[in-house]
PDB file of C-alpha atoms in Angstrom:
ATOM      1  CA  MET B   1       0.000   0.000   0.000  1.00 62.00           C
ATOM      2  CA  GLU B   2       1.277   3.445  -0.916  1.00 78.00           C
ATOM      3  CA  VAL B   3       1.709   5.675   2.108  1.00 89.00           C
ATOM      4  CA  ASN B   4      -0.009   8.993   1.410  1.00 93.00           C
ATOM      5  CA  LYS B   5      -1.926  11.612   3.359  1.00 95.00           C
ATOM      6  CA  ASP B   6      -5.307  10.052   2.619  1.00 95.00           C
ATOM      7  CA  ASN B   7      -4.618   6.588   3.993  1.00 95.00           C
ATOM      8  CA  ILE B   8      -2.572   8.047   6.862  1.00 97.00           C
ATOM      9  CA  THR B   9      -5.613  10.139   7.794  1.00 97.00           C
ATOM     10  CA  GLU B  10      -7.961   7.145   7.696  1.00 97.00           C
ATOM     11  CA  TRP B  11      -5.588   5.047   9.784  1.00 98.00           C
ATOM     12  CA  LEU B  12      -5.404   7.775  12.433  1.00 98.00           C
ATOM     13  CA  LYS B  13      -9.204   7.932  12.647  1.00 98.00           C
ATOM     14  CA  SER B  14      -9.292   4.183  13.168  1.00 98.00           C
ATOM     15  CA  LEU B  15      -6.633   4.475  15.884  1.00 98.00           C
ATOM     16  CA  GLN B  16      -8.712   7.129  17.637  1.00 98.00           C
ATOM     17  CA  ASP B  17     -11.703   4.761  17.607  1.00 98.00           C
ATOM     18  CA  THR B  18      -9.681   1.860  19.036  1.00 98.00           C
ATOM     19  CA  ILE B  19      -8.119   3.893  21.833  1.00 98.00           C
ATOM     20  CA  CYS B  20     -11.403   5.514  22.881  1.00 98.00           C
ATOM     21  CA  LYS B  21     -13.118   2.132  23.095  1.00 98.00           C
ATOM     22  CA  ALA B  22     -10.284   0.663  25.217  1.00 98.00           C
ATOM     23  CA  LEU B  23     -10.290   3.614  27.640  1.00 98.00           C
ATOM     24  CA  GLU B  24     -14.073   3.595  28.037  1.00 98.00           C
ATOM     25  CA  THR B  25     -14.055  -0.126  28.766  1.00 98.00           C
ATOM     26  CA  GLU B  26     -11.390   0.150  31.473  1.00 98.00           C
ATOM     27  CA  ASP B  27     -12.933   3.256  33.040  1.00 98.00           C
ATOM     28  CA  GLY B  28     -16.300   1.535  33.262  1.00 98.00           C
ATOM     29  CA  LEU B  29     -18.379   4.699  33.695  1.00 98.00           C
ATOM     30  CA  ALA B  30     -17.603   7.695  31.514  1.00 98.00           C
ATOM     31  CA  LYS B  31     -18.057   7.896  27.748  1.00 98.00           C
ATOM     32  CA  PHE B  32     -16.319  10.113  25.242  1.00 98.00           C
ATOM     33  CA  LYS B  33     -18.229  13.089  23.877  1.00 98.00           C
ATOM     34  CA  GLU B  34     -17.415  13.923  20.266  1.00 97.00           C
ATOM     35  CA  GLU B  35     -17.278  17.284  18.553  1.00 96.00           C
ATOM     36  CA  ASN B  36     -16.509  17.700  14.875  1.00 96.00           C
ATOM     37  CA  TRP B  37     -15.025  21.018  13.869  1.00 94.00           C
ATOM     38  CA  THR B  38     -13.711  22.777  10.780  1.00 93.00           C
ATOM     39  CA  ARG B  39     -10.862  25.221  10.379  1.00 90.00           C
ATOM     40  CA  GLU B  40     -11.464  28.295   8.238  1.00 89.00           C
ATOM     41  CA  GLU B  41      -8.025  28.087   6.592  1.00 88.00           C
ATOM     42  CA  GLY B  42      -8.497  24.405   5.719  1.00 93.00           C
ATOM     43  CA  GLY B  43      -9.293  21.065   7.290  1.00 94.00           C
ATOM     44  CA  GLY B  44     -10.711  20.273  10.691  1.00 93.00           C
ATOM     45  CA  GLY B  45     -10.882  17.570  13.297  1.00 95.00           C
ATOM     46  CA  ARG B  46     -12.751  15.196  15.560  1.00 96.00           C
ATOM     47  CA  SER B  47     -12.331  16.027  19.240  1.00 96.00           C
ATOM     48  CA  ARG B  48     -13.272  13.435  21.837  1.00 97.00           C
ATOM     49  CA  VAL B  49     -13.248  14.289  25.541  1.00 98.00           C
ATOM     50  CA  ILE B  50     -14.005  12.061  28.527  1.00 98.00           C
ATOM     51  CA  GLU B  51     -14.734  13.455  32.005  1.00 98.00           C
ATOM     52  CA  ASN B  52     -15.715  12.420  35.542  1.00 98.00           C
ATOM     53  CA  GLY B  53     -15.220   8.697  35.124  1.00 98.00           C
ATOM     54  CA  ASN B  54     -14.332   6.016  37.634  1.00 98.00           C
ATOM     55  CA  VAL B  55     -10.658   6.315  36.714  1.00 98.00           C
ATOM     56  CA  ILE B  56     -10.345   9.270  34.340  1.00 98.00           C
ATOM     57  CA  GLU B  57     -11.087  12.746  35.698  1.00 98.00           C
ATOM     58  CA  LYS B  58     -10.466  14.379  32.320  1.00 98.00           C
ATOM     59  CA  GLY B  59      -8.942  13.164  29.113  1.00 98.00           C
ATOM     60  CA  GLY B  60      -8.960  13.739  25.406  1.00 98.00           C
ATOM     61  CA  VAL B  61      -8.240  11.708  22.297  1.00 98.00           C
ATOM     62  CA  MET B  62      -8.044  14.285  19.549  1.00 96.00           C
ATOM     63  CA  PHE B  63      -7.812  13.796  15.786  1.00 97.00           C
ATOM     64  CA  SER B  64      -7.074  16.607  13.357  1.00 94.00           C
ATOM     65  CA  ALA B  65      -6.204  17.046   9.700  1.00 96.00           C
ATOM     66  CA  VAL B  66      -5.466  20.646   8.790  1.00 94.00           C
ATOM     67  CA  SER B  67      -3.979  22.461   5.807  1.00 93.00           C
ATOM     68  CA  GLY B  68      -3.167  25.928   4.528  1.00 90.00           C
ATOM     69  CA  LYS B  69      -0.322  28.365   4.022  1.00 88.00           C
ATOM     70  CA  THR B  70       2.822  27.163   5.777  1.00 85.00           C
ATOM     71  CA  PRO B  71       3.559  29.334   8.841  1.00 76.00           C
ATOM     72  CA  ASP B  72       6.799  31.269   8.613  1.00 72.00           C
ATOM     73  CA  PHE B  73       8.295  29.810  11.814  1.00 66.00           C
ATOM     74  CA  LEU B  74       8.627  26.396  10.157  1.00 67.00           C
ATOM     75  CA  PHE B  75      11.098  27.784   7.632  1.00 63.00           C
ATOM     76  CA  LYS B  76      13.663  28.509  10.329  1.00 63.00           C
ATOM     77  CA  GLU B  77      15.026  24.968   9.971  1.00 57.00           C
ATOM     78  CA  LYS B  78      17.196  24.142   6.968  1.00 53.00           C
ATOM     79  CA  GLU B  79      15.396  20.988   5.862  1.00 51.00           C
ATOM     80  CA  HIS B  80      12.285  22.978   4.938  1.00 49.00           C
ATOM     81  CA  SER B  81      13.914  25.244   2.358  1.00 49.00           C
ATOM     82  CA  VAL B  82      13.814  24.179  -1.265  1.00 47.00           C
ATOM     83  CA  SER B  83      15.458  26.199  -4.013  1.00 44.00           C
ATOM     84  CA  GLY B  84      12.962  28.134  -6.105  1.00 45.00           C
ATOM     85  CA  THR B  85      10.093  27.782  -3.615  1.00 52.00           C
ATOM     86  CA  SER B  86       9.055  30.949  -1.794  1.00 52.00           C
ATOM     87  CA  HIS B  87       7.402  30.924   1.609  1.00 58.00           C
ATOM     88  CA  GLN B  88       4.308  32.537   0.103  1.00 61.00           C
ATOM     89  CA  GLU B  89       3.855  29.712  -2.406  1.00 77.00           C
ATOM     90  CA  THR B  90       4.243  26.856   0.078  1.00 89.00           C
ATOM     91  CA  THR B  91       1.276  25.070   1.670  1.00 93.00           C
ATOM     92  CA  PHE B  92       1.181  22.394   4.351  1.00 93.00           C
ATOM     93  CA  PHE B  93      -0.924  19.438   5.432  1.00 96.00           C
ATOM     94  CA  ALA B  94      -0.731  18.045   8.974  1.00 95.00           C
ATOM     95  CA  THR B  95      -2.669  15.244  10.615  1.00 97.00           C
ATOM     96  CA  GLY B  96      -2.325  13.444  13.901  1.00 96.00           C
ATOM     97  CA  VAL B  97      -3.799  11.993  17.055  1.00 97.00           C
ATOM     98  CA  SER B  98      -2.973  13.601  20.388  1.00 96.00           C
ATOM     99  CA  ILE B  99      -3.879  12.186  23.801  1.00 97.00           C
ATOM    100  CA  VAL B 100      -3.613  13.370  27.392  1.00 98.00           C
ATOM    101  CA  ILE B 101      -5.278  11.517  30.281  1.00 98.00           C
ATOM    102  CA  HIS B 102      -5.579  13.022  33.784  1.00 98.00           C
ATOM    103  CA  PRO B 103      -6.730  10.317  36.238  1.00 98.00           C
ATOM    104  CA  GLN B 104      -8.809  10.795  39.373  1.00 98.00           C
ATOM    105  CA  SER B 105      -6.301   8.967  41.583  1.00 98.00           C
ATOM    106  CA  PRO B 106      -2.832  10.347  42.342  1.00 98.00           C
ATOM    107  CA  LEU B 107      -1.653   6.720  42.192  1.00 98.00           C
ATOM    108  CA  VAL B 108      -2.525   6.421  38.496  1.00 98.00           C
ATOM    109  CA  PRO B 109      -0.042   8.290  36.270  1.00 98.00           C
ATOM    110  CA  ILE B 110      -0.819  10.965  33.700  1.00 98.00           C
ATOM    111  CA  ILE B 111      -0.033   9.756  30.201  1.00 98.00           C
ATOM    112  CA  HIS B 112       0.506  11.621  26.946  1.00 98.00           C
ATOM    113  CA  MET B 113       0.857  10.410  23.383  1.00 98.00           C
ATOM    114  CA  ASN B 114       1.067  12.218  20.097  1.00 96.00           C
ATOM    115  CA  ILE B 115       1.707  10.870  16.630  1.00 97.00           C
ATOM    116  CA  ARG B 116       1.631  13.202  13.670  1.00 96.00           C
ATOM    117  CA  TYR B 117       2.343  13.398   9.950  1.00 96.00           C
ATOM    118  CA  PHE B 118       3.365  16.602   8.193  1.00 95.00           C
ATOM    119  CA  GLU B 119       3.974  17.428   4.544  1.00 94.00           C
ATOM    120  CA  MET B 120       4.583  20.550   2.486  1.00 93.00           C
ATOM    121  CA  SER B 121       4.001  21.346  -1.157  1.00 92.00           C
ATOM    122  CA  ASN B 122       7.761  21.742  -1.632  1.00 89.00           C
ATOM    123  CA  GLY B 123       8.227  17.979  -1.093  1.00 89.00           C
ATOM    124  CA  THR B 124       9.128  18.056   2.608  1.00 89.00           C
ATOM    125  CA  LYS B 125       7.425  15.383   4.702  1.00 92.00           C
ATOM    126  CA  TRP B 126       8.054  13.825   8.070  1.00 94.00           C
ATOM    127  CA  LEU B 127       6.652  11.785  10.946  1.00 95.00           C
ATOM    128  CA  GLY B 128       6.794  12.681  14.615  1.00 95.00           C
ATOM    129  CA  GLY B 129       5.471  11.605  17.952  1.00 96.00           C
ATOM    130  CA  GLY B 130       6.095   9.838  21.196  1.00 97.00           C
ATOM    131  CA  ILE B 131       4.663   8.625  24.481  1.00 98.00           C
ATOM    132  CA  ASP B 132       5.641   9.793  27.967  1.00 98.00           C
ATOM    133  CA  LEU B 133       4.463   9.012  31.484  1.00 98.00           C
ATOM    134  CA  THR B 134       4.044  11.433  34.390  1.00 98.00           C
ATOM    135  CA  PRO B 135       3.470   9.621  37.678  1.00 98.00           C
ATOM    136  CA  HIS B 136       2.803  11.520  40.892  1.00 98.00           C
ATOM    137  CA  TYR B 137       4.530   8.761  42.841  1.00 97.00           C
ATOM    138  CA  ILE B 138       7.359   6.581  41.595  1.00 95.00           C
ATOM    139  CA  VAL B 139       6.564   2.876  41.259  1.00 97.00           C
ATOM    140  CA  ASP B 140       9.652   1.115  39.942  1.00 97.00           C
ATOM    141  CA  GLU B 141       7.663  -1.829  38.595  1.00 98.00           C
ATOM    142  CA  ASP B 142       5.437   0.477  36.531  1.00 98.00           C
ATOM    143  CA  ALA B 143       8.383   2.472  35.221  1.00 98.00           C
ATOM    144  CA  VAL B 144      10.160  -0.685  34.090  1.00 98.00           C
ATOM    145  CA  PHE B 145       6.963  -1.993  32.468  1.00 98.00           C
ATOM    146  CA  PHE B 146       6.405   1.276  30.606  1.00 98.00           C
ATOM    147  CA  HIS B 147       9.936   1.620  29.259  1.00 98.00           C
ATOM    148  CA  SER B 148      10.222  -2.083  28.441  1.00 98.00           C
ATOM    149  CA  LYS B 149       7.139  -1.917  26.235  1.00 98.00           C
ATOM    150  CA  LEU B 150       8.452   1.131  24.399  1.00 98.00           C
ATOM    151  CA  LYS B 151      11.864  -0.495  23.967  1.00 98.00           C
ATOM    152  CA  MET B 152      10.203  -3.552  22.404  1.00 98.00           C
ATOM    153  CA  VAL B 153       8.419  -1.321  19.888  1.00 98.00           C
ATOM    154  CA  CYS B 154      11.637   0.495  19.005  1.00 97.00           C
ATOM    155  CA  ASP B 155      13.858  -2.608  18.858  1.00 98.00           C
ATOM    156  CA  LYS B 156      11.451  -4.268  16.423  1.00 97.00           C
ATOM    157  CA  HIS B 157      12.405  -1.623  13.866  1.00 96.00           C
ATOM    158  CA  HIS B 158      15.958  -0.542  14.663  1.00 95.00           C
ATOM    159  CA  ASP B 159      18.233  -1.049  17.668  1.00 95.00           C
ATOM    160  CA  SER B 160      19.300   2.607  17.657  1.00 95.00           C
ATOM    161  CA  TYR B 161      15.766   3.948  18.089  1.00 96.00           C
ATOM    162  CA  TYR B 162      15.123   3.315  21.785  1.00 98.00           C
ATOM    163  CA  PRO B 163      18.339   4.864  23.188  1.00 98.00           C
ATOM    164  CA  LYS B 164      18.087   7.758  20.734  1.00 97.00           C
ATOM    165  CA  PHE B 165      14.395   8.487  21.268  1.00 97.00           C
ATOM    166  CA  LYS B 166      14.524   7.899  25.033  1.00 98.00           C
ATOM    167  CA  THR B 167      17.307  10.473  25.356  1.00 98.00           C
ATOM    168  CA  TRP B 168      15.309  12.834  23.157  1.00 97.00           C
ATOM    169  CA  ALA B 169      12.307  12.445  25.487  1.00 98.00           C
ATOM    170  CA  ASP B 170      14.447  13.017  28.595  1.00 97.00           C
ATOM    171  CA  ASP B 171      15.769  16.234  27.059  1.00 97.00           C
ATOM    172  CA  TYR B 172      12.448  17.398  25.626  1.00 96.00           C
ATOM    173  CA  PHE B 173      10.250  16.784  28.688  1.00 96.00           C
ATOM    174  CA  PHE B 174      12.435  18.908  30.930  1.00 97.00           C
ATOM    175  CA  ILE B 175      11.021  21.958  32.696  1.00 97.00           C
ATOM    176  CA  ASN B 176      14.056  24.160  32.375  1.00 97.00           C
ATOM    177  CA  HIS B 177      12.837  26.994  34.604  1.00 97.00           C
ATOM    178  CA  ARG B 178      12.296  24.438  37.414  1.00 95.00           C
ATOM    179  CA  LYS B 179      15.288  22.223  36.584  1.00 95.00           C
ATOM    180  CA  GLU B 180      12.910  19.265  36.828  1.00 94.00           C
ATOM    181  CA  THR B 181      11.815  16.496  34.513  1.00 95.00           C
ATOM    182  CA  ARG B 182       8.093  16.410  33.753  1.00 94.00           C
ATOM    183  CA  GLY B 183       7.888  12.715  34.564  1.00 96.00           C
ATOM    184  CA  ILE B 184       9.802   9.510  33.853  1.00 97.00           C
ATOM    185  CA  GLY B 185      10.132  10.191  30.139  1.00 97.00           C
ATOM    186  CA  GLY B 186       9.393   7.705  27.412  1.00 98.00           C
ATOM    187  CA  ILE B 187      10.264   8.163  23.750  1.00 98.00           C
ATOM    188  CA  PHE B 188      10.073  11.245  21.561  1.00 97.00           C
ATOM    189  CA  PHE B 189      10.994  11.758  17.919  1.00 95.00           C
ATOM    190  CA  ASP B 190      10.485  14.542  15.425  1.00 92.00           C
ATOM    191  CA  ARG B 191      11.210  15.170  11.732  1.00 91.00           C
ATOM    192  CA  LEU B 192      11.525  11.396  11.213  1.00 91.00           C
ATOM    193  CA  ASN B 193      12.036  10.757   7.522  1.00 83.00           C
ATOM    194  CA  GLN B 194      14.295   8.746   5.269  1.00 61.00           C
ATOM    195  CA  ASN B 195      17.680   8.195   6.869  1.00 64.00           C
ATOM    196  CA  GLU B 196      20.627   5.820   6.761  1.00 58.00           C
ATOM    197  CA  HIS B 197      18.686   3.077   8.543  1.00 73.00           C
ATOM    198  CA  LEU B 198      15.057   3.019   7.362  1.00 86.00           C
ATOM    199  CA  ASN B 199      13.093   4.430   4.449  1.00 89.00           C
ATOM    200  CA  PHE B 200       9.866   6.373   4.866  1.00 91.00           C
ATOM    201  CA  GLU B 201       7.598   3.325   4.589  1.00 92.00           C
ATOM    202  CA  GLN B 202       9.613   1.460   7.224  1.00 93.00           C
ATOM    203  CA  ASN B 203       9.513   4.452   9.552  1.00 94.00           C
ATOM    204  CA  PHE B 204       5.774   4.694   8.940  1.00 95.00           C
ATOM    205  CA  ALA B 205       5.400   1.106  10.221  1.00 96.00           C
ATOM    206  CA  PHE B 206       7.374   2.067  13.350  1.00 97.00           C
ATOM    207  CA  TRP B 207       5.166   5.140  13.802  1.00 97.00           C
ATOM    208  CA  GLN B 208       2.042   2.973  13.583  1.00 98.00           C
ATOM    209  CA  ASP B 209       3.428   0.580  16.193  1.00 98.00           C
ATOM    210  CA  VAL B 210       3.982   3.498  18.575  1.00 98.00           C
ATOM    211  CA  GLY B 211       0.339   4.484  18.160  1.00 98.00           C
ATOM    212  CA  ASN B 212      -0.879   0.918  18.640  1.00 98.00           C
ATOM    213  CA  ALA B 213       1.189   0.543  21.837  1.00 98.00           C
ATOM    214  CA  PHE B 214      -0.712   3.240  23.716  1.00 98.00           C
ATOM    215  CA  ALA B 215      -3.937   1.459  24.679  1.00 98.00           C
ATOM    216  CA  PRO B 216      -2.422  -1.809  26.029  1.00 98.00           C
ATOM    217  CA  ILE B 217       0.185   0.113  28.046  1.00 98.00           C
ATOM    218  CA  TYR B 218      -2.200   2.545  29.696  1.00 98.00           C
ATOM    219  CA  VAL B 219      -5.045   0.098  30.238  1.00 98.00           C
ATOM    220  CA  HIS B 220      -2.574  -2.070  32.204  1.00 98.00           C
ATOM    221  CA  LEU B 221      -1.484   0.881  34.364  1.00 98.00           C
ATOM    222  CA  MET B 222      -5.093   1.936  34.960  1.00 98.00           C
ATOM    223  CA  SER B 223      -6.150  -1.577  35.934  1.00 98.00           C
ATOM    224  CA  LYS B 224      -3.178  -2.124  38.241  1.00 98.00           C
ATOM    225  CA  ASN B 225      -3.509   1.122  40.202  1.00 98.00           C
ATOM    226  CA  LYS B 226      -7.101   2.381  40.005  1.00 97.00           C
ATOM    227  CA  SER B 227      -8.376   0.636  43.168  1.00 97.00           C
ATOM    228  CA  LYS B 228      -5.537   1.676  45.484  1.00 98.00           C
ATOM    229  CA  LEU B 229      -6.534   3.882  48.405  1.00 98.00           C
ATOM    230  CA  PHE B 230      -4.986   7.348  48.671  1.00 98.00           C
ATOM    231  CA  THR B 231      -4.896  10.142  51.243  1.00 98.00           C
ATOM    232  CA  PRO B 232      -5.954  13.815  51.009  1.00 97.00           C
ATOM    233  CA  GLU B 233      -2.250  14.722  51.218  1.00 97.00           C
ATOM    234  CA  GLN B 234      -1.509  12.544  48.181  1.00 98.00           C
ATOM    235  CA  LYS B 235      -4.376  14.226  46.308  1.00 98.00           C
ATOM    236  CA  GLN B 236      -2.919  17.651  47.065  1.00 97.00           C
ATOM    237  CA  TRP B 237       0.462  16.506  45.782  1.00 98.00           C
ATOM    238  CA  GLN B 238      -1.249  15.417  42.559  1.00 98.00           C
ATOM    239  CA  LEU B 239      -2.680  18.920  42.135  1.00 98.00           C
ATOM    240  CA  LEU B 240       0.749  20.484  42.676  1.00 97.00           C
ATOM    241  CA  ARG B 241       2.363  18.153  40.124  1.00 97.00           C
ATOM    242  CA  ARG B 242      -0.374  18.946  37.649  1.00 98.00           C
ATOM    243  CA  GLY B 243       0.816  22.540  37.939  1.00 97.00           C
ATOM    244  CA  ARG B 244       4.164  21.463  36.517  1.00 96.00           C
ATOM    245  CA  TYR B 245       2.310  19.768  33.669  1.00 96.00           C
ATOM    246  CA  VAL B 246       0.518  23.031  32.871  1.00 97.00           C
ATOM    247  CA  GLU B 247       3.763  24.992  32.971  1.00 97.00           C
ATOM    248  CA  PHE B 248       5.444  22.655  30.495  1.00 97.00           C
ATOM    249  CA  ASN B 249       2.552  22.608  28.041  1.00 94.00           C
ATOM    250  CA  LEU B 250       2.127  26.371  27.980  1.00 94.00           C
ATOM    251  CA  VAL B 251       5.819  27.280  27.874  1.00 95.00           C
ATOM    252  CA  TYR B 252       7.621  24.524  25.946  1.00 94.00           C
ATOM    253  CA  ASP B 253       5.281  22.124  24.151  1.00 92.00           C
ATOM    254  CA  LYS B 254       5.776  22.140  20.366  1.00 85.00           C
ATOM    255  CA  GLY B 255       2.260  20.932  19.630  1.00 84.00           C
ATOM    256  CA  THR B 256       0.759  23.804  21.604  1.00 90.00           C
ATOM    257  CA  LYS B 257       2.972  26.278  19.776  1.00 85.00           C
ATOM    258  CA  PHE B 258       2.115  24.802  16.362  1.00 80.00           C
ATOM    259  CA  GLY B 259      -1.600  24.958  17.115  1.00 83.00           C
ATOM    260  CA  LEU B 260      -1.465  28.573  18.240  1.00 86.00           C
ATOM    261  CA  GLU B 261       0.787  29.665  15.353  1.00 83.00           C
ATOM    262  CA  THR B 262      -1.537  28.084  12.766  1.00 78.00           C
ATOM    263  CA  ASN B 263      -4.757  29.546  14.209  1.00 77.00           C
ATOM    264  CA  GLY B 264      -5.796  26.161  15.556  1.00 78.00           C
ATOM    265  CA  ARG B 265      -8.903  25.446  17.566  1.00 85.00           C
ATOM    266  CA  ILE B 266      -8.125  26.684  21.070  1.00 89.00           C
ATOM    267  CA  GLU B 267     -10.383  24.194  22.896  1.00 91.00           C
ATOM    268  CA  SER B 268      -8.546  21.302  21.257  1.00 88.00           C
ATOM    269  CA  ILE B 269      -5.114  22.847  21.815  1.00 88.00           C
ATOM    270  CA  LEU B 270      -5.724  23.363  25.533  1.00 92.00           C
ATOM    271  CA  MET B 271      -7.462  20.016  26.055  1.00 92.00           C
ATOM    272  CA  SER B 272      -4.221  18.814  27.680  1.00 94.00           C
ATOM    273  CA  LEU B 273      -4.742  21.017  30.729  1.00 96.00           C
ATOM    274  CA  PRO B 274      -6.078  19.302  33.900  1.00 97.00           C
ATOM    275  CA  PRO B 275      -9.463  20.288  35.387  1.00 95.00           C
ATOM    276  CA  LYS B 276      -8.060  21.086  38.855  1.00 96.00           C
ATOM    277  CA  VAL B 277      -4.578  22.287  39.767  1.00 97.00           C
ATOM    278  CA  GLN B 278      -2.701  24.056  42.577  1.00 97.00           C
ATOM    279  CA  TRP B 279       0.322  26.254  42.978  1.00 97.00           C
ATOM    280  CA  ILE B 280       1.645  26.720  46.523  1.00 96.00           C
ATOM    281  CA  TYR B 281       4.378  29.273  47.048  1.00 97.00           C
ATOM    282  CA  ASP B 282       7.828  27.682  47.445  1.00 94.00           C
ATOM    283  CA  HIS B 283       6.422  24.273  48.335  1.00 94.00           C
ATOM    284  CA  LYS B 284       9.027  21.761  49.487  1.00 94.00           C
ATOM    285  CA  PRO B 285       8.259  18.099  50.222  1.00 95.00           C
ATOM    286  CA  ILE B 286       9.228  16.507  53.536  1.00 95.00           C
ATOM    287  CA  GLU B 287      12.757  15.129  53.525  1.00 96.00           C
ATOM    288  CA  GLY B 288      12.776  11.380  52.914  1.00 96.00           C
ATOM    289  CA  SER B 289       9.139  11.309  51.752  1.00 97.00           C
ATOM    290  CA  GLU B 290       7.742   9.635  48.629  1.00 96.00           C
ATOM    291  CA  GLU B 291       7.134  13.114  47.247  1.00 97.00           C
ATOM    292  CA  GLU B 292      10.804  14.000  47.612  1.00 95.00           C
ATOM    293  CA  LYS B 293      11.702  10.690  45.950  1.00 94.00           C
ATOM    294  CA  LEU B 294       9.688  11.745  42.904  1.00 94.00           C
ATOM    295  CA  LEU B 295      11.574  15.028  42.596  1.00 92.00           C
ATOM    296  CA  LYS B 296      14.905  13.234  42.822  1.00 90.00           C
TER     297      LYS B 296
END
């Protein structure tokens, strides 16, 4: 099968369906609400949001396929410039699925995934994405499970991918103004195209496997941790850590920036923000506590 924007778009819609069904089943209460929207400059999307479930307090599984004049900021990188093609003449097409899940329990981690395809009329095209986990409390067994599953996906395609993309995630999901990591990382890749190892079709198969890995990984973590009892103090810590999540998404996240720079739909762009959050001035966890362990 030829890999083109049409069948990539249809595959992403199918992935959105599969993931929503798996999350609804494990939550056992809440159902996704769907909103279809169009973008004046071109394209649109299918936003699905789930709220007030047994496990999920708020989450979104968002699909979009948008097009239009390529924003100027994308031309700052060398690979986008093609001789004889002016910025004014160049158009883009971008499609992807983006997910953020904020659980009710502080003992269930936040998870994020995004996979996206981008092409320009000058011939540029690439794949990007990744999955990362943001626990409020460190559980070594869960961290090993999460990274092992991602390593299996990467190793299936090329043995350089996991160490390269794990390091990329560690660097990317870093809150520089706090000197903290957002969570325990995962994998992250951007501008993935033909290279010395794999051609575009082979990288597309890897990209699909990343998308398909999401539901089994998170359903396992939901099932394992959703019934554990937690204290009011642990809930407050969750709200404080959600504050870090907000800071990262509004200051550093590339997807947020791309959406805002391309006049994207603001409700979909800010879907990643949690419903409740706290900031306490100069909060410091108790020495030797599980909260301090997380920060370390």
